[in-house]
């Protein structure tokens, strides 16, 4: 719909924002190509350009918005702009829009916009409104890094106690930091001039200070002054102010400096010689340097810094204690001492320890004159800043590492098909990936994940089980967990998932954050169900004819069909052995099916696992003897567990049979039963070659055999470990394998029996 006063609808808003209002006049003189050039400029500009309608939507945004916020142009145009604004900034943004409509131009308004990654970016807006067109035109700049640097500067100022100030001589703008204003006792501070100088500096130093500022701004001569100071509230103190100038083509264009309260430091220096015994207890190194650069006094702290006894320091040239690479810095510091004529001079350099290692220190010194006024000696306070330097280096390295880790994580999260999530337990804040939304059939652009919405994504029974698992892990300070569950799709149906998580704890040991990923295992679940159905059907269908075949073979072997030739008897024996093996396979298949479906009932009784281990080892010793292996029970913990003794004996027997089969002849297989927090752990340890590393992930799967060609693998069904795992998990435990001290360790853990129940 066309409106009077607006540009024709076929022209882009990009052309209109750059034409309004001066450029529109240029169009009348430069032809139709101006609009095309303006549109091209709109798309190529590094700043964020946009046109906003009065109903709160973007009409057009430049391409530069996408790298800054992560949202595509289409996403930005499809959503009211207030949906992207940080909640704390919404009211100020509305007020600014109202001011625009009232005819005000907005210059420098700052708010925060939500990034697609869940964070926020600081944006600075310059905007005008054209009410007759019903549009707002804006040029926006990302000032996130500027804000972060400003915050870091404020924090460093608080840590160091050094305020700052800056004067732009081109614009006449003067800026003083919060600490500098606080030291002056004012909320607003104009630049230092003759009038303001009288306000803060006593008459005896006023001329010196004002003269120094004049030379700074006119000639570019820096200064370092330590003078008495009177704040606006009447507080008297000593301050140190250091200033430097920036010149351009021989003219001063900028002056800047620091402002620091040095009252305490000055008092310390004034009383230094009167309290030498207390100085020995100081954390600072104290030096007195006499004529010829010879050390005439050093306290124990300084001796510790250089790794020498005090006796070796006194009488030695100070230059011998300074690292060779910093001798020039030391000479510069000495020249500044002479130039300042008694004022404090600070610097940083490295001392050389007795072993040759460098030691970073900060030196604050002052040149002291004798009775005749001649420079006689230097007193210096030396602060060990080696740890600070290490921390600064570590901070830089950590920042680089964090950036690298974040980039790697983003690449991994983009590549994976899992839906990752994060829950801050302190703030209640939750964040999820776009893939998580996709798995659950949700719209990431229009739905947020609240606590209630999160809970609705899991079946109630599975949610309760997951919460119980996390509480149990938190009690034992464990970090990782994996849980199978049923998730609810937006369309209402349930689908199987695996939830993997990591619990982070605070310094008091309380859970502070849970992060993890949700994996859709629908395909795997369907395949497993099909396999189980196939195995079950085949097993049941084979059992009856196999029983009949076995009976016939037994009758033939018993001679009921008459005497058989010798060769036929040999073949009959082979048939009977393979029939027994096939029957064992079918029995194992039916056994694991009953365990996995829950059809097999457990007869649970509380009893010591150590007693069961002793009996099982004794029962399997004859089998081990045939392999030349000895079984023995080692450490034995008597804590009771609630178990089906027959089933757990089946598990331990399977592990002992495997160990005896694969252990070298003449070796010993050891069984250990130990207490592990709220579990009892049973380990079967043998000296065999172990499981190939590439096979460990398949170890407890059905029909798994690392090397079927190995003669020791023959005769097995490949179901023993899978059945064992099902039995242990039915008991609420877990099975593991590890290689420890050149030995194989198969283990299972079971919960300790609850005596209260």
XYZ file of C-alpha atoms in Angstrom:
757
model
C 0.000 0.000 0.000
C 1.506 3.341 -1.038
C 1.535 6.339 1.286
C 2.025 9.989 0.350
C 5.525 11.217 1.153
C 7.087 7.748 1.052
C 9.427 6.492 -1.646
C 7.842 4.275 -4.314
C 7.393 0.702 -3.049
C 9.708 -0.852 -5.647
C 12.722 0.962 -4.094
C 14.380 -0.639 -1.085
C 14.373 0.839 2.395
C 18.162 0.717 2.146
C 18.061 3.525 -0.388
C 15.592 5.499 1.707
C 17.639 5.318 4.964
C 20.748 6.661 3.268
C 18.830 9.282 1.301
C 17.036 10.677 4.339
C 17.063 13.628 4.475
C 20.083 15.128 2.634
C 20.681 12.300 0.196
C 17.134 12.582 -1.124
C 18.100 15.944 -2.538
C 21.166 14.411 -4.170
C 18.944 11.949 -6.003
C 17.219 14.714 -7.878
C 20.598 15.705 -9.325
C 22.381 12.380 -9.799
C 19.819 10.183 -11.542
C 18.190 6.825 -10.760
C 21.578 5.069 -10.191
C 21.897 6.800 -6.810
C 19.347 4.433 -5.278
C 21.280 1.463 -6.560
C 24.532 2.813 -5.150
C 22.893 3.511 -1.806
C 21.438 0.012 -1.697
C 24.884 -1.435 -2.439
C 26.416 0.724 0.300
C 23.665 -0.403 2.699
C 24.532 -4.048 2.092
C 28.333 -3.582 2.252
C 28.541 -1.244 5.261
C 30.480 -2.613 8.251
C 28.124 -0.815 10.669
C 24.693 -2.298 11.311
C 22.127 -0.344 9.271
C 18.391 -0.791 9.652
C 14.982 0.648 8.998
C 12.303 0.095 11.683
C 8.556 0.549 11.403
C 6.531 2.331 14.052
C 4.765 -0.950 14.914
C 8.033 -2.328 16.301
C 9.411 -4.434 13.427
C 12.492 -4.281 11.270
C 11.624 -3.260 7.704
C 15.122 -3.822 6.435
C 18.475 -4.770 7.993
C 21.931 -4.858 6.440
C 23.916 -8.074 6.073
C 26.290 -6.966 8.821
C 23.637 -7.811 11.459
C 24.060 -11.565 10.943
C 27.783 -11.875 11.936
C 27.136 -9.738 15.037
C 23.951 -11.424 16.369
C 23.975 -14.784 14.599
C 20.377 -14.317 13.321
C 19.690 -14.305 9.592
C 18.137 -11.246 7.953
C 14.924 -13.208 7.491
C 14.766 -14.107 11.203
C 15.309 -10.505 12.244
C 12.606 -9.250 9.866
C 10.130 -11.890 11.045
C 10.245 -11.019 14.758
C 9.407 -7.785 16.677
C 12.698 -6.142 17.576
C 11.804 -5.954 21.291
C 11.909 -9.786 21.368
C 15.676 -9.516 20.858
C 16.231 -6.823 23.500
C 17.604 -7.848 26.926
C 14.725 -7.824 29.469
C 16.502 -5.204 31.598
C 16.741 -2.875 28.575
C 13.187 -3.159 27.219
C 11.751 -0.144 29.094
C 14.672 2.113 28.139
C 14.332 0.994 24.501
C 10.619 1.825 24.500
C 11.333 5.220 26.040
C 13.934 5.937 23.367
C 11.491 5.010 20.601
C 8.943 7.362 22.155
C 11.522 10.156 22.203
C 12.257 9.524 18.519
C 8.579 9.842 17.638
C 8.501 13.097 19.609
C 11.071 14.535 17.218
C 14.305 13.918 19.116
C 17.376 12.521 17.336
C 19.030 9.686 19.238
C 22.813 9.746 19.417
C 24.668 7.095 21.424
C 21.774 5.135 23.008
C 23.087 1.732 24.162
C 21.173 -1.473 24.819
C 21.725 -5.223 24.668
C 20.454 -7.545 21.930
C 20.164 -11.302 22.315
C 22.642 -13.371 20.253
C 21.564 -16.648 18.741
C 24.002 -18.476 21.082
C 22.002 -17.250 24.104
C 24.399 -14.453 25.065
C 23.918 -10.744 24.470
C 25.746 -8.055 22.497
C 25.950 -4.358 23.413
C 24.759 -2.065 20.580
C 25.093 1.731 20.283
C 22.296 3.446 18.280
C 22.239 6.676 16.286
C 18.707 7.114 14.941
C 16.206 9.557 13.497
C 12.488 9.135 12.893
C 10.452 10.186 9.901
C 6.927 10.205 11.280
C 5.305 11.027 7.952
C 6.863 7.876 6.478
C 6.179 5.838 9.596
C 9.831 4.756 9.742
C 12.876 5.009 12.014
C 16.326 5.091 10.387
C 19.301 3.906 12.438
C 23.033 3.282 12.232
C 24.107 0.763 14.895
C 27.535 -0.307 16.094
C 28.579 -3.385 18.104
C 30.304 -1.998 21.236
C 30.477 -5.263 23.178
C 34.262 -5.361 23.287
C 34.381 -1.682 24.232
C 32.045 -2.391 27.150
C 34.132 -5.362 28.242
C 37.313 -3.318 28.088
C 35.622 -0.577 30.105
C 34.553 -3.125 32.736
C 38.066 -4.584 32.833
C 39.512 -1.080 33.228
C 37.183 -0.378 36.161
C 38.145 -3.678 37.790
C 41.860 -3.063 37.307
C 41.422 0.408 38.762
C 39.820 -1.094 41.866
C 42.627 -3.647 42.199
C 45.544 -1.264 41.623
C 44.111 1.823 43.303
C 45.279 3.971 40.374
C 42.755 6.310 38.729
C 43.060 7.638 35.183
C 42.162 10.754 33.196
C 42.231 11.846 29.558
C 41.962 15.163 27.704
C 41.194 15.397 23.970
C 42.626 18.794 22.997
C 40.948 18.645 19.581
C 37.420 18.448 20.977
C 38.136 19.826 24.442
C 36.502 16.762 26.043
C 37.941 15.779 29.448
C 37.249 12.404 31.048
C 38.160 11.251 34.548
C 37.682 7.687 35.818
C 35.477 6.850 38.780
C 38.447 6.485 41.146
C 39.941 9.803 40.039
C 36.609 11.550 40.673
C 36.270 9.810 44.018
C 39.733 10.951 45.114
C 38.729 14.522 44.201
C 35.464 14.060 46.123
C 33.263 15.113 43.183
C 30.743 13.473 40.853
C 31.936 15.465 37.835
C 35.444 16.731 37.126
C 36.357 19.280 34.494
C 39.887 19.532 33.133
C 42.618 20.853 35.398
C 43.108 24.579 34.873
C 43.996 27.628 36.988
C 40.547 27.807 38.573
C 40.165 24.112 39.412
C 43.810 23.898 40.516
C 43.239 26.420 43.308
C 40.354 24.303 44.506
C 42.384 21.128 45.030
C 46.045 22.088 45.498
C 47.511 24.094 48.432
C 49.220 27.403 47.532
C 52.715 25.988 48.073
C 52.326 23.498 45.194
C 49.592 25.145 43.127
C 52.026 26.950 40.790
C 54.080 23.779 40.226
C 51.024 21.708 39.304
C 49.450 24.276 36.967
C 52.788 24.940 35.277
C 53.283 21.216 34.702
C 49.818 20.913 33.106
C 50.484 23.914 30.886
C 53.779 22.468 29.634
C 52.047 19.144 29.063
C 49.287 20.606 26.881
C 51.408 23.142 25.046
C 54.777 21.407 24.627
C 53.937 17.760 25.221
C 56.269 17.544 28.247
C 55.173 14.773 30.591
C 55.400 14.932 34.347
C 55.388 12.762 37.464
C 54.343 14.758 40.519
C 53.832 13.776 44.135
C 52.148 16.637 45.947
C 49.787 17.428 48.813
C 46.133 17.470 47.803
C 42.851 18.721 49.270
C 39.645 16.898 48.202
C 36.298 18.662 47.844
C 35.098 17.216 51.168
C 38.118 18.671 52.979
C 40.124 15.428 53.136
C 43.851 16.102 52.964
C 46.138 13.557 51.315
C 49.228 13.130 49.196
C 48.696 12.155 45.573
C 50.859 11.073 42.721
C 49.862 12.097 39.221
C 51.710 11.003 36.118
C 50.980 12.475 32.693
C 52.031 11.929 29.100
C 51.108 13.650 25.842
C 50.336 12.445 22.329
C 51.599 14.649 19.513
C 50.565 14.804 15.891
C 52.656 16.813 13.449
C 54.387 18.529 16.350
C 51.125 19.559 18.044
C 49.658 18.092 21.256
C 46.323 16.456 20.438
C 45.793 14.329 23.533
C 46.973 14.237 27.154
C 46.434 11.379 29.568
C 47.661 10.209 32.929
C 47.104 8.512 36.271
C 46.016 9.760 39.666
C 46.848 7.835 42.827
C 46.530 8.334 46.566
C 50.091 7.813 47.926
C 49.492 9.117 51.430
C 50.104 5.764 53.066
C 53.215 5.088 50.970
C 54.614 8.491 51.818
C 54.031 8.023 55.528
C 55.749 4.647 55.294
C 58.799 6.207 53.693
C 58.882 9.042 56.268
C 59.010 6.561 59.124
C 61.223 4.002 57.401
C 64.494 4.814 59.153
C 62.768 5.114 62.543
C 61.350 1.592 62.447
C 64.077 -0.607 60.986
C 63.263 -3.518 63.281
C 59.675 -3.468 62.077
C 60.973 -3.213 58.526
C 62.603 -6.619 58.954
C 59.113 -8.045 59.424
C 57.769 -6.317 56.316
C 56.627 -8.238 53.268
C 58.463 -5.658 51.161
C 62.167 -5.651 50.428
C 63.983 -2.559 51.733
C 67.203 -1.239 50.181
C 69.550 1.629 50.937
C 72.062 2.371 48.182
C 75.021 4.587 49.004
C 77.565 6.333 46.840
C 79.158 4.269 44.105
C 75.947 2.224 43.761
C 76.956 0.097 46.782
C 74.254 -1.529 48.923
C 74.539 -0.263 52.515
C 71.346 -1.849 53.903
C 69.028 -4.699 52.920
C 66.376 -6.447 54.973
C 65.680 -10.178 55.143
C 62.788 -9.970 52.698
C 65.032 -8.544 50.004
C 67.641 -11.206 50.751
C 64.972 -13.864 50.173
C 64.070 -12.298 46.821
C 67.636 -12.641 45.504
C 68.364 -15.928 47.285
C 71.427 -14.641 49.156
C 72.236 -13.964 52.828
C 72.075 -10.309 53.875
C 75.846 -10.372 54.509
C 76.512 -11.183 50.847
C 74.337 -8.290 49.675
C 75.701 -5.437 51.804
C 78.834 -3.976 50.253
C 78.013 -5.399 46.813
C 77.195 -3.203 43.830
C 73.444 -3.003 43.217
C 74.140 -3.685 39.535
C 75.264 -7.232 40.437
C 71.776 -7.925 41.805
C 69.979 -6.786 38.652
C 69.330 -9.121 35.727
C 71.666 -8.232 32.817
C 68.727 -7.656 30.442
C 67.318 -4.956 32.767
C 70.463 -2.910 33.430
C 69.253 -0.224 31.007
C 65.892 -0.050 32.810
C 67.754 0.334 36.113
C 69.890 3.132 34.670
C 66.761 4.921 33.458
C 65.214 4.600 36.918
C 68.413 6.083 38.466
C 68.308 9.035 36.055
C 64.677 9.679 36.913
C 65.575 9.657 40.601
C 68.134 12.388 40.009
C 65.779 14.372 37.801
C 62.936 14.286 40.336
C 65.202 15.598 43.107
C 63.794 13.682 46.038
C 60.397 12.643 44.672
C 59.413 9.013 44.580
C 60.172 7.149 41.364
C 58.672 3.776 40.568
C 59.654 1.131 38.072
C 59.617 -2.578 37.313
C 62.652 -4.751 36.622
C 64.091 -8.211 37.249
C 66.530 -9.035 40.013
C 69.072 -11.793 39.444
C 68.926 -14.536 42.051
C 72.015 -16.394 43.254
C 71.128 -19.320 40.960
C 70.871 -16.951 37.964
C 67.071 -17.083 37.756
C 65.211 -13.766 37.194
C 62.727 -12.366 39.744
C 60.251 -9.647 38.777
C 59.957 -6.787 41.309
C 58.445 -3.336 41.521
C 60.829 -0.692 42.893
C 59.722 2.556 44.555
C 62.709 4.743 45.446
C 63.639 8.230 46.527
C 66.903 10.152 46.425
C 67.846 11.448 49.879
C 70.184 14.431 50.349
C 72.749 14.944 53.107
C 72.836 17.940 55.449
C 74.445 20.077 52.775
C 71.754 19.245 50.226
C 73.928 16.950 48.118
C 72.367 13.658 46.926
C 73.769 11.093 49.354
C 71.863 7.776 49.124
C 68.765 6.103 47.746
C 66.089 4.377 49.804
C 63.938 1.892 47.895
C 60.956 -0.335 48.647
C 61.058 -3.499 46.548
C 57.835 -5.481 45.982
C 57.928 -9.035 44.700
C 55.534 -9.134 41.714
C 56.702 -12.459 40.272
C 53.410 -14.092 41.198
C 51.483 -11.186 39.682
C 53.467 -11.523 36.450
C 52.812 -15.271 36.426
C 49.108 -14.642 37.007
C 49.005 -12.124 34.183
C 50.707 -14.603 31.850
C 48.404 -17.392 33.026
C 45.367 -15.155 32.515
C 46.389 -14.410 28.942
C 47.052 -18.094 28.294
C 43.710 -19.033 29.880
C 41.872 -16.498 27.741
C 43.496 -17.881 24.599
C 42.743 -21.446 25.703
C 39.129 -20.535 26.513
C 38.661 -19.000 23.076
C 40.187 -22.086 21.430
C 38.050 -24.425 23.553
C 34.899 -22.482 22.767
C 35.622 -22.623 19.049
C 36.311 -26.366 19.209
C 33.138 -26.939 21.226
C 31.054 -25.008 18.728
C 32.449 -27.100 15.879
C 31.690 -30.335 17.742
C 28.173 -29.246 18.682
C 27.467 -28.281 15.099
C 28.657 -31.664 13.800
C 26.889 -33.902 16.352
C 23.300 -35.038 15.986
C 22.744 -34.894 19.762
C 20.651 -32.194 21.381
C 22.790 -30.573 24.065
C 21.434 -28.753 27.110
C 22.672 -26.869 30.163
C 20.994 -26.119 33.503
C 22.436 -23.619 36.000
C 21.120 -24.932 39.327
C 21.907 -21.676 41.122
C 20.063 -19.301 38.803
C 17.589 -21.769 37.315
C 18.679 -20.662 33.839
C 18.366 -23.311 31.129
C 19.721 -23.308 27.594
C 19.409 -25.884 24.833
C 20.678 -26.294 21.287
C 18.631 -26.026 18.114
C 19.036 -29.793 17.667
C 17.361 -30.372 21.080
C 14.353 -28.378 19.890
C 14.339 -30.381 16.658
C 14.439 -33.742 18.473
C 11.336 -32.798 20.464
C 9.500 -31.214 17.534
C 9.645 -27.718 19.035
C 10.184 -24.339 17.387
C 13.434 -22.809 18.667
C 12.453 -19.302 17.540
C 9.119 -19.124 19.341
C 9.373 -21.391 22.388
C 11.599 -20.980 25.433
C 12.544 -23.816 27.774
C 11.131 -23.162 31.237
C 11.387 -25.627 34.107
C 7.846 -26.876 33.482
C 8.405 -27.206 29.724
C 11.650 -29.096 30.390
C 9.941 -31.547 32.761
C 7.167 -32.190 30.226
C 9.723 -33.487 27.709
C 10.323 -36.725 29.699
C 7.878 -39.460 30.700
C 6.966 -38.920 34.399
C 8.361 -42.317 35.447
C 11.633 -41.710 33.618
C 11.900 -38.161 34.952
C 11.554 -39.465 38.518
C 14.205 -42.119 37.845
C 16.583 -39.536 36.353
C 16.109 -37.232 39.347
C 16.775 -40.156 41.703
C 19.919 -41.041 39.768
C 21.237 -37.458 39.898
C 20.531 -37.216 43.644
C 22.370 -40.475 44.241
C 25.354 -39.345 42.146
C 25.458 -35.992 43.948
C 25.524 -37.767 47.313
C 28.663 -39.628 46.197
C 30.168 -36.586 44.415
C 30.217 -38.478 41.089
C 30.295 -36.400 37.916
C 28.931 -38.305 34.916
C 25.794 -40.336 34.244
C 23.979 -42.097 31.398
C 20.283 -42.909 31.539
C 17.826 -44.435 29.075
C 14.457 -42.680 29.019
C 11.347 -41.935 27.001
C 10.979 -38.412 25.627
C 7.735 -36.749 24.593
C 7.498 -35.297 21.100
C 5.490 -32.111 20.489
C 3.027 -34.237 18.501
C 2.330 -36.297 21.625
C 4.103 -39.619 20.981
C 6.970 -41.005 23.044
C 10.348 -41.955 21.589
C 13.397 -43.606 23.226
C 16.425 -41.462 24.104
C 19.699 -41.773 25.960
C 20.472 -38.874 28.313
C 24.141 -38.321 29.138
C 25.138 -35.672 31.658
C 27.935 -34.046 33.612
C 27.437 -32.644 37.131
C 29.615 -29.712 38.232
C 30.051 -28.956 41.936
C 30.820 -25.711 43.782
C 33.613 -25.327 46.336
C 31.283 -26.613 49.074
C 30.550 -29.798 47.155
C 26.996 -28.854 46.168
C 25.788 -29.426 42.584
C 25.988 -26.101 40.729
C 25.372 -26.999 37.082
C 24.270 -29.985 35.003
C 25.143 -30.160 31.310
C 24.666 -32.929 28.813
C 23.187 -34.248 25.601
C 20.054 -36.098 24.544
C 20.395 -38.731 21.810
C 17.451 -40.125 19.835
C 17.910 -43.930 19.768
C 14.645 -44.759 18.019
C 16.421 -46.506 15.143
C 18.648 -48.514 17.470
C 15.627 -49.388 19.629
C 13.650 -50.663 16.644
C 16.613 -52.729 15.466
C 17.104 -54.206 18.932
C 13.419 -55.071 19.237
C 13.495 -56.746 15.838
C 16.597 -58.708 16.791
C 15.093 -59.798 20.119
C 11.868 -60.862 18.413
C 13.819 -62.819 15.814
C 16.000 -64.518 18.427
C 12.988 -65.351 20.583
C 11.051 -66.809 17.664
C 13.970 -68.838 16.369
C 14.848 -70.111 19.853
C 11.310 -71.302 20.608
C 10.903 -72.844 17.156
C 14.218 -74.712 17.397
C 13.892 -76.034 20.925
C 11.178 -78.652 20.247
C 12.742 -80.264 17.128
C 16.188 -80.100 18.752
C 14.855 -82.004 21.770
C 13.433 -84.615 19.427
C 16.728 -84.885 17.515
C 18.631 -85.261 20.800
C 16.305 -88.041 21.920
C 16.727 -89.937 18.658
C 20.510 -89.643 18.840
C 20.470 -90.978 22.424
C 18.357 -93.956 21.346
C 20.720 -94.697 18.470
C 23.685 -94.432 20.840
C 21.932 -96.819 23.256
C 21.605 -99.425 20.468
C 17.815 -99.377 20.225
C 18.124 -99.461 16.429
C 20.688 -102.193 16.486
C 24.457 -102.229 16.507
C 26.132 -99.474 14.487
C 29.407 -99.677 12.532
C 32.444 -98.022 14.193
C 32.487 -95.153 11.683
C 28.757 -94.506 12.279
C 29.346 -94.419 16.056
C 32.039 -91.785 15.592
C 29.668 -89.650 13.491
C 26.916 -90.176 16.060
C 29.204 -88.852 18.809
C 29.936 -85.726 16.768
C 26.203 -85.207 16.226
C 25.474 -85.569 19.943
C 28.209 -83.068 20.947
C 26.929 -80.466 18.504
C 23.351 -81.089 19.627
C 24.376 -80.342 23.213
C 26.195 -77.206 22.067
C 23.176 -76.035 20.052
C 20.859 -76.716 23.012
C 23.181 -74.624 25.232
C 23.040 -71.774 22.713
C 19.226 -71.867 22.630
C 19.081 -71.977 26.429
C 21.350 -68.919 26.587
C 19.222 -67.069 24.027
C 16.043 -67.759 25.988
C 17.809 -66.838 29.218
C 18.944 -63.421 27.975
C 15.517 -62.785 26.451
C 13.803 -63.442 29.789
C 16.306 -61.234 31.604
C 16.023 -58.314 29.176
C 12.195 -58.410 29.112
C 11.862 -58.921 32.865
C 10.127 -62.262 32.461
C 12.710 -63.942 34.685
C 11.894 -63.401 38.355
C 14.685 -62.807 40.871
C 14.577 -64.480 44.305
C 16.303 -61.751 46.343
C 17.914 -62.459 49.719
C 20.430 -60.359 51.706
C 23.723 -62.259 52.130
C 27.488 -61.607 52.037
C 28.894 -61.646 48.515
C 32.171 -62.944 49.970
C 30.559 -66.268 51.003
C 29.108 -66.787 47.525
C 32.521 -66.010 45.993
C 34.247 -68.621 48.171
C 31.756 -71.372 47.194
C 31.842 -70.491 43.494
C 35.659 -70.548 43.385
C 35.661 -73.999 45.004
C 33.070 -75.303 42.511
C 35.090 -74.089 39.498
C 38.540 -75.212 40.623
C 38.266 -78.582 38.798
C 37.532 -76.747 35.519
C 40.478 -74.413 36.132
C 42.738 -77.386 36.838
C 42.085 -78.758 33.354
C 43.607 -75.503 32.019
C 46.539 -75.590 34.444
C 45.223 -72.558 36.343
C 44.726 -72.013 40.104
C 41.750 -70.098 41.535
C 42.017 -68.235 44.845
C 40.019 -65.744 46.928
C 41.984 -62.641 47.950
C 40.586 -59.650 49.822
C 37.096 -60.474 51.056
C 34.614 -57.842 52.315
C 31.701 -59.327 54.333
C 29.152 -56.542 53.682
C 25.787 -58.041 52.643
C 24.071 -57.480 49.289
C 20.500 -58.253 48.275
C 20.802 -60.800 45.458
C 19.414 -63.852 43.728
C 22.270 -66.168 44.724
C 21.783 -68.535 41.769
C 21.954 -65.724 39.233
C 24.985 -63.982 40.800
C 26.748 -67.354 41.052
C 26.027 -67.714 37.315
C 27.722 -64.335 36.700
C 30.798 -65.121 38.802
C 31.027 -68.620 37.350
C 31.021 -67.235 33.819
C 33.822 -64.783 34.684
C 35.867 -67.566 36.345
C 35.389 -69.891 33.356
C 36.550 -67.183 30.933
C 39.531 -66.301 33.149
C 40.620 -69.957 33.447
C 40.297 -70.403 29.688
C 42.370 -67.346 28.737
C 44.893 -67.219 31.612
C 48.362 -68.716 30.874
C 48.992 -72.213 32.340
C 50.660 -72.090 35.732
C 49.137 -68.689 36.620
C 46.637 -67.755 39.338
C 43.190 -66.207 38.925
C 42.299 -64.066 41.939
C 38.830 -63.063 43.164
C 38.557 -59.927 45.345
C 35.454 -58.622 47.153
C 35.778 -55.010 48.402
C 33.564 -52.202 49.692
C 33.224 -49.125 47.418
C 31.143 -46.420 49.185
C 27.534 -47.709 48.911
C 28.463 -50.690 46.684
C 30.231 -54.029 47.064
C 32.672 -54.725 44.211
C 33.699 -58.196 43.041
C 36.792 -58.441 40.783
C 38.102 -61.426 38.807
C 41.759 -60.807 37.961
C 43.819 -62.916 35.556
C 47.216 -62.646 33.884
C 46.000 -63.221 30.334
C 46.697 -60.998 27.345
C 43.443 -59.121 27.858
C 40.802 -57.810 25.471
C 42.032 -55.900 22.379
C 41.504 -52.191 22.901
C 39.402 -51.825 19.763
C 36.993 -54.497 21.036
C 36.275 -53.212 24.541
C 33.225 -51.205 23.426
C 31.559 -54.428 22.141
C 32.661 -56.623 25.036
C 29.268 -56.989 26.745
C 27.194 -57.223 23.560
C 25.486 -60.387 22.395
C 27.524 -62.886 20.348
C 30.653 -60.786 20.930
C 33.968 -62.649 20.481
C 37.212 -60.731 20.027
C 38.872 -63.431 17.887
C 36.577 -66.311 16.855
C 39.553 -68.074 15.254
C 41.274 -68.403 18.661
C 40.886 -72.057 19.779
C 40.136 -70.831 23.288
C 37.005 -69.085 21.965
C 35.565 -72.277 20.539
C 32.709 -73.901 22.367
C 31.371 -70.571 23.632
C 28.126 -68.965 22.492
C 29.282 -65.360 22.768
C 26.379 -64.679 25.147
C 27.990 -65.251 28.534
C 29.082 -61.672 29.230
C 25.855 -60.238 27.794
C 23.808 -62.475 30.123
C 26.048 -61.549 33.051
C 25.554 -57.859 32.394
C 21.766 -58.264 32.204
C 21.761 -60.134 35.541
C 23.921 -57.503 37.271
C 21.875 -54.590 35.901
C 18.666 -56.331 37.034
C 20.207 -56.161 40.528
C 20.820 -52.405 40.168
C 24.550 -52.842 39.558
C 27.018 -52.481 36.721
C 29.798 -54.463 35.023
C 33.185 -53.148 33.893
C 36.456 -54.253 32.323
C 39.881 -52.640 32.644
C 43.537 -53.434 32.080
C 45.478 -52.874 35.321
C 49.154 -53.586 35.989
C 49.442 -55.914 32.965
C 46.427 -57.936 34.186
C 42.811 -58.175 33.059
C 40.163 -57.153 35.586
C 36.502 -58.059 35.049
C 34.315 -56.638 37.831
C 30.737 -56.062 38.871
C 29.316 -53.835 41.614
C 26.109 -54.357 43.585
C 24.406 -52.010 46.082
C 24.966 -52.756 49.760
C 21.860 -54.258 51.381
C 19.577 -51.738 53.113
C 19.386 -52.914 56.738
C 16.680 -50.371 57.435
C 14.272 -52.158 55.107
